[in-house]
Coordinates of C-alpha atoms and ligand atoms in Angstrom, one line a residue:
X237 CA 72.5 -2.6 99.2
X238 CA 74.6 -0.8 101.2
X239 CA 77.6 -0.4 99.6
X240 CA 75.7 1.3 96.5
X241 CA 74.5 2.9 99.0
X242 CA 77.7 4.0 100.3
X243 CA 80.1 4.4 97.4
X244 CA 77.1 7.5 96.3
X245 CA 77.2 9.4 99.0
X246 CA 81.3 8.6 99.0
X247 CA 81.4 10.3 94.9
X248 CA 78.7 13.0 96.0
X249 CA 81.1 16.1 96.6
X250 CA 81.8 17.4 100.0
X251 CA 80.5 20.5 100.9
X252 CA 81.0 22.3 104.2
X253 CA 80.6 26.1 105.5
X254 CA 83.8 28.2 107.3
X255 CA 83.4 31.3 109.2
X256 CA 85.7 34.2 109.6
X257 CA 84.5 35.8 112.5
X258 CA 86.0 39.4 114.4
X259 CA 86.3 42.9 115.3
X260 CA 86.7 45.7 112.3
X261 CA 90.7 45.5 111.8
X262 CA 91.6 42.4 113.4
X263 CA 92.7 40.9 109.1
X264 CA 88.8 38.9 108.3
X265 CA 88.7 40.2 104.6
X266 CA 92.1 39.7 104.2
X267 CA 91.4 36.5 105.7
X268 CA 88.9 36.1 103.0
X269 CA 90.6 36.8 100.1
X270 CA 93.5 35.1 101.1
X271 CA 91.4 31.7 101.3
X272 CA 89.5 32.4 97.5
X273 CA 93.3 33.1 96.1
X274 CA 94.5 30.0 96.9
X275 CA 91.8 28.4 95.4
X276 CA 91.3 30.2 92.2
X277 CA 95.1 28.3 92.5
X278 CA 93.7 25.4 92.9
X279 CA 91.9 26.1 89.9
X280 CA 88.7 26.1 91.3
X281 CA 85.7 27.3 90.6
X282 CA 84.8 30.7 93.3
X283 CA 81.8 32.6 93.2
X284 CA 82.4 35.8 95.1
X285 CA 79.6 38.2 97.1
X286 CA 79.2 41.3 98.9
X287 CA 76.0 43.2 100.1
X288 CA 75.2 46.1 98.6
X289 CA 75.6 49.0 101.2
X290 CA 79.5 48.2 101.5
X291 CA 80.7 50.6 98.4
X292 CA 84.3 51.5 100.1
X293 CA 87.0 51.0 97.3
X294 CA 85.7 49.6 94.4
X295 CA 82.2 48.1 94.1
X296 CA 83.1 45.2 92.5
X297 CA 86.1 43.9 94.3
X298 CA 85.6 42.5 97.6
X299 CA 88.8 44.2 99.3
X300 CA 90.9 44.3 102.8
X301 CA 92.1 47.6 104.4
X302 CA 95.6 46.2 102.6
X303 CA 93.7 46.7 99.4
X304 CA 94.2 43.3 98.8
X305 CA 91.1 42.4 96.4
X306 CA 89.5 40.1 94.3
X307 CA 86.3 40.1 91.8
X308 CA 83.0 40.2 93.5
X309 CA 78.8 40.0 93.1
X310 CA 77.2 43.4 95.0
X311 CA 73.9 41.3 96.1
X312 CA 71.0 43.4 98.7
X313 CA 70.0 39.8 100.5
X314 CA 71.0 36.2 100.9
X315 CA 69.3 34.5 98.5
X316 CA 69.8 36.3 96.4
X317 CA 73.2 34.2 96.0
X318 CA 70.8 31.6 94.6
X319 CA 70.0 33.3 91.4
X320 CA 73.5 34.0 91.3
X321 CA 75.1 31.2 91.2
X322 CA 76.5 29.2 87.9
X323 CA 76.1 25.4 88.3
X324 CA 79.8 24.8 88.6
X325 CA 80.8 26.7 91.4
X326 CA 82.6 25.1 93.8
X327 CA 84.1 28.0 96.8
X328 CA 81.4 30.7 97.4
X329 CA 83.1 33.2 99.7
X330 CA 80.6 36.6 101.2
X331 CA 81.7 38.7 103.1
X332 CA 80.0 41.5 105.2
X333 CA 77.9 38.7 106.3
X334 CA 76.4 40.4 108.7
X335 CA 73.9 42.3 106.6
X336 CA 72.7 40.0 103.5
X337 CA 69.6 39.5 105.8
X338 CA 68.2 36.8 108.5
X339 CA 67.9 34.3 105.6
X340 CA 72.3 33.7 105.3
X341 CA 72.5 30.5 107.8
X342 CA 70.0 28.8 105.6
X343 CA 71.0 29.9 102.4
X344 CA 75.0 29.1 103.5
X345 CA 73.4 25.1 104.4
X346 CA 72.0 24.8 101.4
X347 CA 75.3 25.3 99.3
X348 CA 76.9 23.5 101.4
X349 CA 74.6 20.2 101.3
X350 CA 75.0 20.8 97.9
X351 CA 79.2 19.9 97.6
X352 CA 79.8 23.9 97.9
X353 CA 82.7 25.6 99.9
X354 CA 81.2 27.8 102.0
X355 CA 83.4 30.6 103.5
X356 CA 82.1 33.8 105.5
X357 CA 83.8 36.7 106.6
X358 CA 81.4 38.7 109.7
X359 CA 81.2 40.8 112.2
X360 CA 80.3 38.3 115.2
X361 CA 79.6 41.9 117.7
X362 CA 77.6 44.8 116.6
X363 CA 79.0 48.8 117.8
X364 CA 77.6 47.9 121.2
X365 CA 79.6 44.5 121.5
X366 CA 76.0 43.0 120.7
X367 CA 76.0 39.7 118.9
X368 CA 75.4 40.9 114.9
X369 CA 72.7 38.2 113.7
X370 CA 72.8 36.5 112.1
X371 CA 76.2 35.7 112.6
X372 CA 75.7 33.6 115.6
X373 CA 73.2 30.9 113.8
X374 CA 75.2 30.7 111.1
X375 CA 78.4 30.0 113.7
X376 CA 76.4 27.3 115.2
X377 CA 76.2 25.4 111.6
X378 CA 79.9 26.3 110.6
X379 CA 81.8 23.9 110.5
X380 CA 84.7 25.8 111.4
X381 CA 85.6 28.7 112.1
X382 CA 88.1 31.2 113.6
X383 CA 87.7 34.8 115.1
X384 CA 90.9 36.9 114.7
X385 CA 91.2 39.4 116.6
X386 CA 93.0 43.3 116.0
X387 CA 94.7 44.9 118.4
X388 CA 93.8 47.3 121.0
X389 CA 94.6 50.3 120.0
X390 CA 94.2 51.2 123.9
X391 CA 96.0 49.2 125.0
X392 CA 98.1 46.6 122.5
X393 CA 95.9 43.8 124.1
X394 CA 93.9 41.2 121.3
X395 CA 91.3 42.7 120.7
X396 CA 87.8 41.7 120.1
X397 CA 85.6 44.9 119.7
X398 CA 84.5 47.9 117.2
X399 CA 84.7 50.8 118.8
X400 CA 82.2 53.2 118.0
X401 CA 83.8 56.9 117.6
X402 CA 80.6 58.7 116.6
X403 CA 76.8 59.2 118.1
X404 CA 75.2 58.0 115.9
X405 CA 73.4 55.7 117.4
X406 CA 72.4 53.1 113.7
X407 CA 73.2 49.9 114.3
X408 CA 74.7 50.7 110.8
X409 CA 77.2 52.9 109.8
X410 CA 79.3 51.7 106.6
X411 CA 82.9 53.1 105.7
X412 CA 85.1 52.3 109.3
X413 CA 87.7 54.2 108.3
X414 CA 87.7 57.5 111.9
X415 CA 84.2 56.0 112.8
X416 CA 85.7 52.9 115.1
X417 CA 88.8 51.3 116.3
X418 CA 89.6 47.8 117.4
X419 CA 89.5 47.5 121.9
X420 CA 89.9 44.7 124.1
X421 CA 87.0 43.8 126.7
X422 CA 88.7 45.8 129.2
X423 CA 89.1 49.2 127.4
X424 CA 85.5 48.8 125.6
X425 CA 83.1 51.2 126.2
X426 CA 79.5 50.4 125.4
X427 CA 78.3 53.2 123.0
X428 CA 75.5 55.4 124.6
X429 CA 72.2 53.7 124.2
X430 CA 69.9 56.0 122.0
X431 CA 67.7 58.1 123.7
X432 CA 64.0 55.7 123.1
X433 CA 65.9 53.0 124.9
X434 CA 67.0 54.4 127.4
X435 CA 63.6 55.5 128.0
X436 CA 62.4 52.2 127.5
X437 CA 64.9 50.5 130.2
X438 CA 64.1 54.2 132.9
X439 CA 60.9 52.0 131.9
X440 CA 61.9 48.2 132.7
X441 CA 63.9 49.6 135.9
X442 CA 60.6 51.7 136.6
X443 CA 58.6 49.1 137.3
X444 CA 60.8 46.3 139.0
X445 CA 61.2 49.6 141.6
X446 CA 57.9 49.3 142.7
X447 CA 58.1 45.9 142.0
X448 CA 60.2 46.3 144.8
X449 CA 58.0 48.0 146.4
X450 CA 54.4 45.9 147.0
X451 CA 57.0 42.9 148.2
Ligands
ZN747 ZN1 92.8 47.2 126.0

């Protein structure tokens, strides 16, 4: 009886999650494309997805800064992958995972539980150097994580942070050229906080000052 259960388990395809997480210019999209191309060479059925808001270069391809590219489907959110998925797909590639919404980790787990290899490239930190949800959750659930480093343009050391060079306070500003540069921990300067949040933190400081005074 137990032997039959074990044989069943061994016969099922084995899935897992790989995350390539890093800052801008760390080569994470290129790493994703390389892994997908190798899967294609191995004659595995591959499907690739990316969020709509990334419209740089070409709409229906994932393209790295060095112009390496692979055909892809454009989606609005992670759940769309489940609708677009072909039953025979063995390897699922996802670029710019940080823009695919709160269900990303759940969708990737489902794909992996069904026996698929899931590879996600994503920014793990936003422009202020804060964890970029939902990527922290995905990192925890993944079997394999790599964090490629860019090169700090200020000092030449490995760089984990994306320095925004404009005053735009939105979390998502797409199209990295000229708007961001790679910086190491020492050279990274968190972007000035937008006025509303500055007011909020001032209010917190004030209320703490009041608490101190009351003591
Ligand atoms: Zn540096």
